[in-house]
Amino acid sequence: MVIFLSILWNNIIPLSVMIAIGITLHRVFSLDIKTLSKLNFYLFSPAIIFKLLYTTEVTLKSAMSVLLFFVVFMGLMYVCVEGVIRLRGMQGGRRGAMRNSVLFYNSANYGIPLNELVFASNPFTLSVQVLIMMLQALLPNTYGIYSVNAHRISGKEIVRTILKQPVIYVIPLGFLMRGFHVPIPHALNVPLDYAANAFIGTALVTLGVQLGSMTVSFRSFMLKDVLLSCGLRLLVGPILAFGVVKLIQLDGLMAQALIVSSCVPTSLSSVLLAVEFDNEREFASQAVLTSTLLSIVTVTLVIYVLKI
């Protein structure tokens, strides 16, 4: 019960408040969601990723272990979601939206606070979570863009779109500057902090704006797809993660941190992609909202099973 209340108070309620603010602001002022989406994609998201990579201590051994886990885990998750897509007979943009809702999980503004709560701000487990966040940030800006556009534009156009994403340049830049101990001038560091600190709030307000612009729908096919997405993300995800850490023989804090990182709800990136490229906005928004609410129970269960 203590863990349940901690997750509710420290994660779900703050997220819900910001989403509610976004809904209210949109109802009053009719905010431009495209502008909010571009701010997230091209400014705030790259800023927070660079800041975390530059400031977090990461060892080569940890990085290789996390990368191996991530590749195997995401491969298995892809097989699972692809099986569901084929069984459901999904077509067009729904296929990409379904993949994104399962494969992209909230490793930043949910995963990092959760990691700090569960592991009492342990620097090692935080470094593991930051690596997962980096990899999760890279996926939506590469594969995610392909996924939502593959059914309607050419491969060359998709590549051009991906090459315009700042995140794919920010990640190697952050590693190189940290590795060679390159200092950031104060005149650049201050605005970087401002932009990084704005990411979570703006992303949650963007989700609220999208939800506020939706017509509430109880269509059975939409509800089934959303619940399938949540089941894969919140239940199948941590089960597969447990199997992968056993398969590649990870244990201790590393294994626990990776399993906890895998049980968080659907990422806001799936909504930002849906808005930016006008693909299944309603489904993406409902998947994020529903999985975030259901995660109160499922995340607590995972932590309890791990006996952390």
PDB file of C-alpha atoms in Angstrom:
ATOM      1  CA  MET A   1       0.000   0.000   0.000  1.00  0.00           C
ATOM      2  CA  VAL A   2       2.889   2.387   0.785  1.00  0.00           C
ATOM      3  CA  ILE A   3       4.393   1.823  -2.684  1.00  0.00           C
ATOM      4  CA  PHE A   4       0.971   2.232  -4.292  1.00  0.00           C
ATOM      5  CA  LEU A   5       0.380   5.557  -2.535  1.00  0.00           C
ATOM      6  CA  SER A   6       3.926   6.749  -3.310  1.00  0.00           C
ATOM      7  CA  ILE A   7       3.511   6.077  -7.044  1.00  0.00           C
ATOM      8  CA  LEU A   8       0.069   7.688  -7.000  1.00  0.00           C
ATOM      9  CA  TRP A   9       1.269  10.792  -5.150  1.00  0.00           C
ATOM     10  CA  ASN A  10       4.722  11.206  -6.724  1.00  0.00           C
ATOM     11  CA  ASN A  11       3.992  10.154 -10.320  1.00  0.00           C
ATOM     12  CA  ILE A  12       0.366   9.886 -11.340  1.00  0.00           C
ATOM     13  CA  ILE A  13      -1.124  12.942  -9.618  1.00  0.00           C
ATOM     14  CA  PRO A  14       1.573  15.406 -10.827  1.00  0.00           C
ATOM     15  CA  LEU A  15       1.240  14.065 -14.386  1.00  0.00           C
ATOM     16  CA  SER A  16      -2.545  14.293 -14.171  1.00  0.00           C
ATOM     17  CA  VAL A  17      -2.448  17.899 -12.946  1.00  0.00           C
ATOM     18  CA  MET A  18      -0.329  19.016 -15.908  1.00  0.00           C
ATOM     19  CA  ILE A  19      -2.525  17.102 -18.366  1.00  0.00           C
ATOM     20  CA  ALA A  20      -5.618  18.727 -16.829  1.00  0.00           C
ATOM     21  CA  ILE A  21      -4.001  22.165 -17.227  1.00  0.00           C
ATOM     22  CA  GLY A  22      -3.433  21.406 -20.915  1.00  0.00           C
ATOM     23  CA  ILE A  23      -7.060  20.337 -21.373  1.00  0.00           C
ATOM     24  CA  THR A  24      -8.316  23.492 -19.609  1.00  0.00           C
ATOM     25  CA  LEU A  25      -6.043  25.853 -21.540  1.00  0.00           C
ATOM     26  CA  HIS A  26      -7.117  24.331 -24.843  1.00  0.00           C
ATOM     27  CA  ARG A  27     -10.809  24.597 -23.973  1.00  0.00           C
ATOM     28  CA  VAL A  28     -10.341  28.287 -23.070  1.00  0.00           C
ATOM     29  CA  PHE A  29      -7.817  29.459 -25.693  1.00  0.00           C
ATOM     30  CA  SER A  30      -7.831  26.778 -28.477  1.00  0.00           C
ATOM     31  CA  LEU A  31      -4.048  26.270 -28.394  1.00  0.00           C
ATOM     32  CA  ASP A  32      -2.151  25.335 -31.549  1.00  0.00           C
ATOM     33  CA  ILE A  33      -1.048  21.748 -30.952  1.00  0.00           C
ATOM     34  CA  LYS A  34       1.272  21.736 -33.973  1.00  0.00           C
ATOM     35  CA  THR A  35       3.332  24.546 -32.442  1.00  0.00           C
ATOM     36  CA  LEU A  36       3.556  22.720 -29.107  1.00  0.00           C
ATOM     37  CA  SER A  37       4.619  19.549 -30.909  1.00  0.00           C
ATOM     38  CA  LYS A  38       7.423  21.332 -32.780  1.00  0.00           C
ATOM     39  CA  LEU A  39       8.692  22.916 -29.557  1.00  0.00           C
ATOM     40  CA  ASN A  40       8.932  19.431 -28.020  1.00  0.00           C
ATOM     41  CA  PHE A  41      10.531  17.771 -31.031  1.00  0.00           C
ATOM     42  CA  TYR A  42      13.034  20.425 -32.018  1.00  0.00           C
ATOM     43  CA  LEU A  43      13.938  22.185 -28.755  1.00  0.00           C
ATOM     44  CA  PHE A  44      12.897  20.793 -25.374  1.00  0.00           C
ATOM     45  CA  SER A  45      13.415  17.058 -26.012  1.00  0.00           C
ATOM     46  CA  PRO A  46      16.941  17.439 -27.484  1.00  0.00           C
ATOM     47  CA  ALA A  47      17.861  19.777 -24.614  1.00  0.00           C
ATOM     48  CA  ILE A  48      16.923  17.385 -21.796  1.00  0.00           C
ATOM     49  CA  ILE A  49      18.578  14.418 -23.522  1.00  0.00           C
ATOM     50  CA  PHE A  50      21.830  16.330 -24.009  1.00  0.00           C
ATOM     51  CA  LYS A  51      21.794  17.593 -20.417  1.00  0.00           C
ATOM     52  CA  LEU A  52      21.262  14.143 -18.903  1.00  0.00           C
ATOM     53  CA  LEU A  53      23.902  12.505 -21.106  1.00  0.00           C
ATOM     54  CA  TYR A  54      26.395  15.250 -20.327  1.00  0.00           C
ATOM     55  CA  THR A  55      25.871  15.210 -16.556  1.00  0.00           C
ATOM     56  CA  THR A  56      25.301  11.512 -15.737  1.00  0.00           C
ATOM     57  CA  GLU A  57      28.237   9.223 -14.917  1.00  0.00           C
ATOM     58  CA  VAL A  58      28.046   6.152 -17.189  1.00  0.00           C
ATOM     59  CA  THR A  59      30.621   3.337 -17.393  1.00  0.00           C
ATOM     60  CA  LEU A  60      31.381   1.470 -20.614  1.00  0.00           C
ATOM     61  CA  LYS A  61      30.449  -1.866 -19.004  1.00  0.00           C
ATOM     62  CA  SER A  62      27.049  -0.540 -17.912  1.00  0.00           C
ATOM     63  CA  ALA A  63      26.438   0.990 -21.330  1.00  0.00           C
ATOM     64  CA  MET A  64      27.172  -2.298 -23.144  1.00  0.00           C
ATOM     65  CA  SER A  65      24.961  -4.314 -20.757  1.00  0.00           C
ATOM     66  CA  VAL A  66      22.072  -1.867 -21.164  1.00  0.00           C
ATOM     67  CA  LEU A  67      22.485  -1.821 -24.950  1.00  0.00           C
ATOM     68  CA  LEU A  68      22.429  -5.636 -25.146  1.00  0.00           C
ATOM     69  CA  PHE A  69      19.346  -5.795 -22.947  1.00  0.00           C
ATOM     70  CA  PHE A  70      17.602  -3.100 -24.970  1.00  0.00           C
ATOM     71  CA  VAL A  71      18.231  -4.716 -28.350  1.00  0.00           C
ATOM     72  CA  VAL A  72      16.975  -8.148 -27.226  1.00  0.00           C
ATOM     73  CA  PHE A  73      14.046  -6.721 -25.252  1.00  0.00           C
ATOM     74  CA  MET A  74      12.843  -4.442 -28.047  1.00  0.00           C
ATOM     75  CA  GLY A  75      13.185  -7.241 -30.588  1.00  0.00           C
ATOM     76  CA  LEU A  76      10.902  -9.482 -28.514  1.00  0.00           C
ATOM     77  CA  MET A  77       8.429  -6.649 -27.897  1.00  0.00           C
ATOM     78  CA  TYR A  78       8.303  -5.973 -31.633  1.00  0.00           C
ATOM     79  CA  VAL A  79       7.492  -9.624 -32.345  1.00  0.00           C
ATOM     80  CA  CYS A  80       4.647  -9.496 -29.797  1.00  0.00           C
ATOM     81  CA  VAL A  81       3.091  -6.272 -31.072  1.00  0.00           C
ATOM     82  CA  GLU A  82       3.457  -7.356 -34.688  1.00  0.00           C
ATOM     83  CA  GLY A  83       1.618 -10.576 -33.848  1.00  0.00           C
ATOM     84  CA  VAL A  84      -1.259  -8.589 -32.341  1.00  0.00           C
ATOM     85  CA  ILE A  85      -1.374  -6.250 -35.348  1.00  0.00           C
ATOM     86  CA  ARG A  86      -1.684  -9.188 -37.730  1.00  0.00           C
ATOM     87  CA  LEU A  87      -4.275 -10.994 -35.604  1.00  0.00           C
ATOM     88  CA  ARG A  88      -6.361  -7.810 -35.387  1.00  0.00           C
ATOM     89  CA  GLY A  89      -5.941  -7.138 -39.105  1.00  0.00           C
ATOM     90  CA  MET A  90      -4.907  -3.515 -38.526  1.00  0.00           C
ATOM     91  CA  GLN A  91      -4.357  -1.376 -41.594  1.00  0.00           C
ATOM     92  CA  GLY A  92      -2.752   1.949 -42.529  1.00  0.00           C
ATOM     93  CA  GLY A  93      -1.754   4.373 -39.826  1.00  0.00           C
ATOM     94  CA  ARG A  94      -3.192   2.282 -37.003  1.00  0.00           C
ATOM     95  CA  ARG A  95      -0.409  -0.268 -37.482  1.00  0.00           C
ATOM     96  CA  GLY A  96       2.306   2.307 -36.854  1.00  0.00           C
ATOM     97  CA  ALA A  97       0.390   3.925 -33.994  1.00  0.00           C
ATOM     98  CA  MET A  98      -0.028   0.542 -32.300  1.00  0.00           C
ATOM     99  CA  ARG A  99       3.677  -0.266 -32.618  1.00  0.00           C
ATOM    100  CA  ASN A 100       4.647   3.128 -31.241  1.00  0.00           C
ATOM    101  CA  SER A 101       2.255   2.854 -28.278  1.00  0.00           C
ATOM    102  CA  VAL A 102       3.909  -0.407 -27.201  1.00  0.00           C
ATOM    103  CA  LEU A 103       7.554   0.072 -28.170  1.00  0.00           C
ATOM    104  CA  PHE A 104       7.951   3.656 -26.908  1.00  0.00           C
ATOM    105  CA  TYR A 105       7.645   3.890 -23.150  1.00  0.00           C
ATOM    106  CA  ASN A 106       7.814   6.811 -20.745  1.00  0.00           C
ATOM    107  CA  SER A 107      11.426   6.443 -19.646  1.00  0.00           C
ATOM    108  CA  ALA A 108      11.935  10.161 -18.965  1.00  0.00           C
ATOM    109  CA  ASN A 109       9.268  12.005 -16.990  1.00  0.00           C
ATOM    110  CA  TYR A 110       7.854   8.787 -15.499  1.00  0.00           C
ATOM    111  CA  GLY A 111      10.833   6.437 -15.552  1.00  0.00           C
ATOM    112  CA  ILE A 112      13.412   8.741 -13.961  1.00  0.00           C
ATOM    113  CA  PRO A 113      11.257   9.841 -10.978  1.00  0.00           C
ATOM    114  CA  LEU A 114      10.169   6.212 -10.521  1.00  0.00           C
ATOM    115  CA  ASN A 115      13.795   5.048 -10.534  1.00  0.00           C
ATOM    116  CA  GLU A 116      14.731   7.661  -7.927  1.00  0.00           C
ATOM    117  CA  LEU A 117      11.746   6.678  -5.769  1.00  0.00           C
ATOM    118  CA  VAL A 118      12.307   2.913  -5.926  1.00  0.00           C
ATOM    119  CA  PHE A 119      16.111   2.929  -5.620  1.00  0.00           C
ATOM    120  CA  ALA A 120      16.418   5.923  -3.255  1.00  0.00           C
ATOM    121  CA  SER A 121      18.303   8.083  -5.839  1.00  0.00           C
ATOM    122  CA  ASN A 122      21.047   5.475  -6.326  1.00  0.00           C
ATOM    123  CA  PRO A 123      23.562   6.938  -8.870  1.00  0.00           C
ATOM    124  CA  PHE A 124      24.166   3.555 -10.538  1.00  0.00           C
ATOM    125  CA  THR A 125      20.495   2.754 -11.182  1.00  0.00           C
ATOM    126  CA  LEU A 126      19.943   6.345 -12.337  1.00  0.00           C
ATOM    127  CA  SER A 127      22.713   5.944 -14.925  1.00  0.00           C
ATOM    128  CA  VAL A 128      20.980   2.774 -16.184  1.00  0.00           C
ATOM    129  CA  GLN A 129      17.698   4.676 -16.524  1.00  0.00           C
ATOM    130  CA  VAL A 130      19.385   7.556 -18.349  1.00  0.00           C
ATOM    131  CA  LEU A 131      20.840   5.105 -20.893  1.00  0.00           C
ATOM    132  CA  ILE A 132      17.397   3.585 -21.442  1.00  0.00           C
ATOM    133  CA  MET A 133      15.964   7.079 -21.821  1.00  0.00           C
ATOM    134  CA  MET A 134      18.607   7.929 -24.424  1.00  0.00           C
ATOM    135  CA  LEU A 135      17.815   4.824 -26.467  1.00  0.00           C
ATOM    136  CA  GLN A 136      14.089   5.456 -26.110  1.00  0.00           C
ATOM    137  CA  ALA A 137      14.587   9.036 -27.272  1.00  0.00           C
ATOM    138  CA  LEU A 138      16.458   7.852 -30.357  1.00  0.00           C
ATOM    139  CA  LEU A 139      13.785   5.367 -31.450  1.00  0.00           C
ATOM    140  CA  PRO A 140      10.824   7.768 -31.933  1.00  0.00           C
ATOM    141  CA  ASN A 141      13.031  10.122 -33.938  1.00  0.00           C
ATOM    142  CA  THR A 142      14.110   7.347 -36.301  1.00  0.00           C
ATOM    143  CA  TYR A 143      11.962   4.212 -36.371  1.00  0.00           C
ATOM    144  CA  GLY A 144       8.922   6.077 -34.986  1.00  0.00           C
ATOM    145  CA  ILE A 145       8.939   8.523 -37.890  1.00  0.00           C
ATOM    146  CA  TYR A 146       9.237   5.626 -40.336  1.00  0.00           C
ATOM    147  CA  SER A 147       6.427   3.749 -38.603  1.00  0.00           C
ATOM    148  CA  VAL A 148       3.821   6.510 -38.874  1.00  0.00           C
ATOM    149  CA  ASN A 149       4.787   7.519 -42.429  1.00  0.00           C
ATOM    150  CA  ALA A 150       5.697   4.263 -44.200  1.00  0.00           C
ATOM    151  CA  HIS A 151       2.162   3.781 -45.556  1.00  0.00           C
ATOM    152  CA  ARG A 152       1.946   7.188 -47.244  1.00  0.00           C
ATOM    153  CA  ILE A 153       5.331   8.677 -48.249  1.00  0.00           C
ATOM    154  CA  SER A 154       8.472   7.380 -49.963  1.00  0.00           C
ATOM    155  CA  GLY A 155      11.563   6.049 -48.249  1.00  0.00           C
ATOM    156  CA  LYS A 156      13.645   9.049 -49.363  1.00  0.00           C
ATOM    157  CA  GLU A 157      11.186  11.482 -47.804  1.00  0.00           C
ATOM    158  CA  ILE A 158      11.235   9.500 -44.554  1.00  0.00           C
ATOM    159  CA  VAL A 159      15.050   9.597 -44.459  1.00  0.00           C
ATOM    160  CA  ARG A 160      15.021  13.358 -45.075  1.00  0.00           C
ATOM    161  CA  THR A 161      12.537  13.811 -42.242  1.00  0.00           C
ATOM    162  CA  ILE A 162      14.645  11.710 -39.853  1.00  0.00           C
ATOM    163  CA  LEU A 163      17.797  13.670 -40.704  1.00  0.00           C
ATOM    164  CA  LYS A 164      16.029  16.862 -39.641  1.00  0.00           C
ATOM    165  CA  GLN A 165      15.554  15.581 -36.070  1.00  0.00           C
ATOM    166  CA  PRO A 166      18.015  17.231 -33.625  1.00  0.00           C
ATOM    167  CA  VAL A 167      18.021  14.228 -31.255  1.00  0.00           C
ATOM    168  CA  ILE A 168      20.083  12.046 -33.602  1.00  0.00           C
ATOM    169  CA  TYR A 169      22.885  14.639 -33.453  1.00  0.00           C
ATOM    170  CA  VAL A 170      22.482  15.568 -29.789  1.00  0.00           C
ATOM    171  CA  ILE A 171      23.153  12.036 -28.474  1.00  0.00           C
ATOM    172  CA  PRO A 172      26.658  11.563 -29.972  1.00  0.00           C
ATOM    173  CA  LEU A 173      27.460  15.202 -29.184  1.00  0.00           C
ATOM    174  CA  GLY A 174      26.571  14.683 -25.513  1.00  0.00           C
ATOM    175  CA  PHE A 175      28.721  11.544 -25.266  1.00  0.00           C
ATOM    176  CA  LEU A 176      31.692  13.166 -27.029  1.00  0.00           C
ATOM    177  CA  MET A 177      31.608  16.347 -24.949  1.00  0.00           C
ATOM    178  CA  ARG A 178      31.417  14.343 -21.739  1.00  0.00           C
ATOM    179  CA  GLY A 179      34.090  11.881 -22.858  1.00  0.00           C
ATOM    180  CA  PHE A 180      36.555  14.636 -23.767  1.00  0.00           C
ATOM    181  CA  HIS A 181      35.532  16.815 -20.800  1.00  0.00           C
ATOM    182  CA  VAL A 182      34.518  19.738 -23.008  1.00  0.00           C
ATOM    183  CA  PRO A 183      33.002  22.468 -20.802  1.00  0.00           C
ATOM    184  CA  ILE A 184      29.767  24.190 -21.761  1.00  0.00           C
ATOM    185  CA  PRO A 185      30.087  27.992 -21.684  1.00  0.00           C
ATOM    186  CA  HIS A 186      27.879  29.646 -19.082  1.00  0.00           C
ATOM    187  CA  ALA A 187      26.097  31.665 -21.759  1.00  0.00           C
ATOM    188  CA  LEU A 188      24.945  28.384 -23.368  1.00  0.00           C
ATOM    189  CA  ASN A 189      24.521  26.311 -20.219  1.00  0.00           C
ATOM    190  CA  VAL A 190      21.862  28.583 -18.732  1.00  0.00           C
ATOM    191  CA  PRO A 191      19.511  28.495 -21.760  1.00  0.00           C
ATOM    192  CA  LEU A 192      20.175  24.741 -22.035  1.00  0.00           C
ATOM    193  CA  ASP A 193      18.890  24.317 -18.475  1.00  0.00           C
ATOM    194  CA  TYR A 194      15.859  26.451 -19.245  1.00  0.00           C
ATOM    195  CA  ALA A 195      14.991  24.367 -22.307  1.00  0.00           C
ATOM    196  CA  ALA A 196      15.617  21.027 -20.562  1.00  0.00           C
ATOM    197  CA  ASN A 197      13.463  21.973 -17.586  1.00  0.00           C
ATOM    198  CA  ALA A 198      10.637  22.947 -19.938  1.00  0.00           C
ATOM    199  CA  PHE A 199      10.392  19.533 -21.622  1.00  0.00           C
ATOM    200  CA  ILE A 200       8.239  17.571 -19.187  1.00  0.00           C
ATOM    201  CA  GLY A 201       5.737  20.344 -18.568  1.00  0.00           C
ATOM    202  CA  THR A 202       5.340  21.182 -22.245  1.00  0.00           C
ATOM    203  CA  ALA A 203       5.007  17.515 -23.270  1.00  0.00           C
ATOM    204  CA  LEU A 204       2.279  16.929 -20.667  1.00  0.00           C
ATOM    205  CA  VAL A 205       0.433  20.113 -21.653  1.00  0.00           C
ATOM    206  CA  THR A 206       0.635  18.946 -25.284  1.00  0.00           C
ATOM    207  CA  LEU A 207      -1.002  15.660 -24.293  1.00  0.00           C
ATOM    208  CA  GLY A 208      -3.678  17.617 -22.443  1.00  0.00           C
ATOM    209  CA  VAL A 209      -4.318  19.826 -25.466  1.00  0.00           C
ATOM    210  CA  GLN A 210      -4.701  16.736 -27.671  1.00  0.00           C
ATOM    211  CA  LEU A 211      -7.069  15.082 -25.181  1.00  0.00           C
ATOM    212  CA  GLY A 212      -9.012  18.334 -24.855  1.00  0.00           C
ATOM    213  CA  SER A 213      -9.536  18.487 -28.612  1.00  0.00           C
ATOM    214  CA  MET A 214     -10.858  14.898 -28.812  1.00  0.00           C
ATOM    215  CA  THR A 215     -14.451  13.814 -28.865  1.00  0.00           C
ATOM    216  CA  VAL A 216     -14.925  11.143 -26.190  1.00  0.00           C
ATOM    217  CA  SER A 217     -15.373   7.840 -27.989  1.00  0.00           C
ATOM    218  CA  PHE A 218     -16.518   4.440 -26.789  1.00  0.00           C
ATOM    219  CA  ARG A 219     -16.132   2.668 -30.116  1.00  0.00           C
ATOM    220  CA  SER A 220     -15.459  -0.979 -29.371  1.00  0.00           C
ATOM    221  CA  PHE A 221     -12.645  -1.425 -31.922  1.00  0.00           C
ATOM    222  CA  MET A 222     -10.803   1.610 -30.535  1.00  0.00           C
ATOM    223  CA  LEU A 223     -11.243   0.426 -26.934  1.00  0.00           C
ATOM    224  CA  LYS A 224     -10.013  -3.082 -27.779  1.00  0.00           C
ATOM    225  CA  ASP A 225      -6.899  -1.745 -29.502  1.00  0.00           C
ATOM    226  CA  VAL A 226      -6.135   0.624 -26.606  1.00  0.00           C
ATOM    227  CA  LEU A 227      -6.509  -2.176 -24.034  1.00  0.00           C
ATOM    228  CA  LEU A 228      -4.346  -4.508 -26.128  1.00  0.00           C
ATOM    229  CA  SER A 229      -1.700  -1.802 -26.303  1.00  0.00           C
ATOM    230  CA  CYS A 230      -1.819  -1.325 -22.524  1.00  0.00           C
ATOM    231  CA  GLY A 231      -1.634  -5.072 -21.908  1.00  0.00           C
ATOM    232  CA  LEU A 232       1.452  -5.430 -24.065  1.00  0.00           C
ATOM    233  CA  ARG A 233       3.117  -2.360 -22.567  1.00  0.00           C
ATOM    234  CA  LEU A 234       2.324  -2.872 -18.871  1.00  0.00           C
ATOM    235  CA  LEU A 235       2.127  -6.664 -18.479  1.00  0.00           C
ATOM    236  CA  VAL A 236       3.997  -8.350 -21.313  1.00  0.00           C
ATOM    237  CA  GLY A 237       6.792  -5.737 -21.161  1.00  0.00           C
ATOM    238  CA  PRO A 238       8.049  -6.467 -17.620  1.00  0.00           C
ATOM    239  CA  ILE A 239       7.574 -10.238 -18.104  1.00  0.00           C
ATOM    240  CA  LEU A 240       9.792 -10.148 -21.200  1.00  0.00           C
ATOM    241  CA  ALA A 241      12.284  -7.891 -19.399  1.00  0.00           C
ATOM    242  CA  PHE A 242      12.562 -10.436 -16.579  1.00  0.00           C
ATOM    243  CA  GLY A 243      13.225 -13.177 -19.140  1.00  0.00           C
ATOM    244  CA  VAL A 244      15.844 -11.095 -20.971  1.00  0.00           C
ATOM    245  CA  VAL A 245      17.887 -10.264 -17.837  1.00  0.00           C
ATOM    246  CA  LYS A 246      17.938 -13.987 -17.042  1.00  0.00           C
ATOM    247  CA  LEU A 247      18.866 -14.847 -20.626  1.00  0.00           C
ATOM    248  CA  ILE A 248      21.840 -12.475 -20.770  1.00  0.00           C
ATOM    249  CA  GLN A 249      22.755 -13.241 -17.134  1.00  0.00           C
ATOM    250  CA  LEU A 250      22.321  -9.857 -15.501  1.00  0.00           C
ATOM    251  CA  ASP A 251      21.559  -9.656 -11.792  1.00  0.00           C
ATOM    252  CA  GLY A 252      21.515  -7.340  -8.777  1.00  0.00           C
ATOM    253  CA  LEU A 253      20.726  -3.644  -9.153  1.00  0.00           C
ATOM    254  CA  MET A 254      21.350  -3.708 -12.905  1.00  0.00           C
ATOM    255  CA  ALA A 255      18.683  -6.372 -13.481  1.00  0.00           C
ATOM    256  CA  GLN A 256      16.197  -4.703 -11.109  1.00  0.00           C
ATOM    257  CA  ALA A 257      16.692  -1.283 -12.702  1.00  0.00           C
ATOM    258  CA  LEU A 258      16.164  -2.675 -16.210  1.00  0.00           C
ATOM    259  CA  ILE A 259      12.979  -4.517 -15.239  1.00  0.00           C
ATOM    260  CA  VAL A 260      11.583  -1.442 -13.490  1.00  0.00           C
ATOM    261  CA  SER A 261      12.473   0.665 -16.555  1.00  0.00           C
ATOM    262  CA  SER A 262      10.418  -1.674 -18.741  1.00  0.00           C
ATOM    263  CA  CYS A 263       7.162  -1.504 -16.771  1.00  0.00           C
ATOM    264  CA  VAL A 264       6.344   2.187 -17.263  1.00  0.00           C
ATOM    265  CA  PRO A 265       3.400   3.366 -19.406  1.00  0.00           C
ATOM    266  CA  THR A 266       3.320   4.485 -23.025  1.00  0.00           C
ATOM    267  CA  SER A 267       5.550   7.434 -23.902  1.00  0.00           C
ATOM    268  CA  LEU A 268       4.319  10.903 -24.743  1.00  0.00           C
ATOM    269  CA  SER A 269       6.472  10.522 -27.866  1.00  0.00           C
ATOM    270  CA  SER A 270       3.734   8.418 -29.443  1.00  0.00           C
ATOM    271  CA  VAL A 271       1.310  11.344 -29.086  1.00  0.00           C
ATOM    272  CA  LEU A 272       3.871  13.879 -30.321  1.00  0.00           C
ATOM    273  CA  LEU A 273       4.519  11.705 -33.389  1.00  0.00           C
ATOM    274  CA  ALA A 274       0.791  11.281 -33.986  1.00  0.00           C
ATOM    275  CA  VAL A 275       0.253  15.048 -33.797  1.00  0.00           C
ATOM    276  CA  GLU A 276       3.335  16.073 -35.763  1.00  0.00           C
ATOM    277  CA  PHE A 277       2.573  13.669 -38.639  1.00  0.00           C
ATOM    278  CA  ASP A 278      -1.239  13.637 -38.271  1.00  0.00           C
ATOM    279  CA  ASN A 279      -1.540   9.905 -37.674  1.00  0.00           C
ATOM    280  CA  GLU A 280      -4.127   8.338 -35.320  1.00  0.00           C
ATOM    281  CA  ARG A 281      -4.064  11.170 -32.773  1.00  0.00           C
ATOM    282  CA  GLU A 282      -7.099   9.882 -30.882  1.00  0.00           C
ATOM    283  CA  PHE A 283      -5.760   6.352 -30.484  1.00  0.00           C
ATOM    284  CA  ALA A 284      -2.293   7.578 -29.429  1.00  0.00           C
ATOM    285  CA  SER A 285      -3.724   9.958 -26.818  1.00  0.00           C
ATOM    286  CA  GLN A 286      -6.061   7.355 -25.354  1.00  0.00           C
ATOM    287  CA  ALA A 287      -3.245   4.791 -25.190  1.00  0.00           C
ATOM    288  CA  VAL A 288      -1.017   7.188 -23.220  1.00  0.00           C
ATOM    289  CA  LEU A 289      -3.778   8.259 -20.838  1.00  0.00           C
ATOM    290  CA  THR A 290      -5.117   4.733 -20.223  1.00  0.00           C
ATOM    291  CA  SER A 291      -1.706   3.131 -19.746  1.00  0.00           C
ATOM    292  CA  THR A 292      -0.663   5.906 -17.342  1.00  0.00           C
ATOM    293  CA  LEU A 293      -3.740   5.325 -15.186  1.00  0.00           C
ATOM    294  CA  LEU A 294      -3.441   1.522 -15.260  1.00  0.00           C
ATOM    295  CA  SER A 295       0.257   1.737 -14.403  1.00  0.00           C
ATOM    296  CA  ILE A 296      -0.663   2.711 -10.835  1.00  0.00           C
ATOM    297  CA  VAL A 297      -1.548  -0.944 -10.275  1.00  0.00           C
ATOM    298  CA  THR A 298       0.869  -2.693 -12.641  1.00  0.00           C
ATOM    299  CA  VAL A 299       4.012  -0.767 -11.646  1.00  0.00           C
ATOM    300  CA  THR A 300       3.266  -1.347  -7.982  1.00  0.00           C
ATOM    301  CA  LEU A 301       2.858  -5.061  -8.701  1.00  0.00           C
ATOM    302  CA  VAL A 302       6.208  -5.250 -10.517  1.00  0.00           C
ATOM    303  CA  ILE A 303       8.020  -3.507  -7.662  1.00  0.00           C
ATOM    304  CA  TYR A 304       6.352  -5.818  -5.152  1.00  0.00           C
ATOM    305  CA  VAL A 305       7.334  -8.950  -7.122  1.00  0.00           C
ATOM    306  CA  LEU A 306      10.958  -7.746  -7.346  1.00  0.00           C
ATOM    307  CA  LYS A 307      10.962  -7.243  -3.540  1.00  0.00           C
ATOM    308  CA  ILE A 308      12.978  -4.021  -3.832  1.00  0.00           C
TER     309      ILE A 308
END
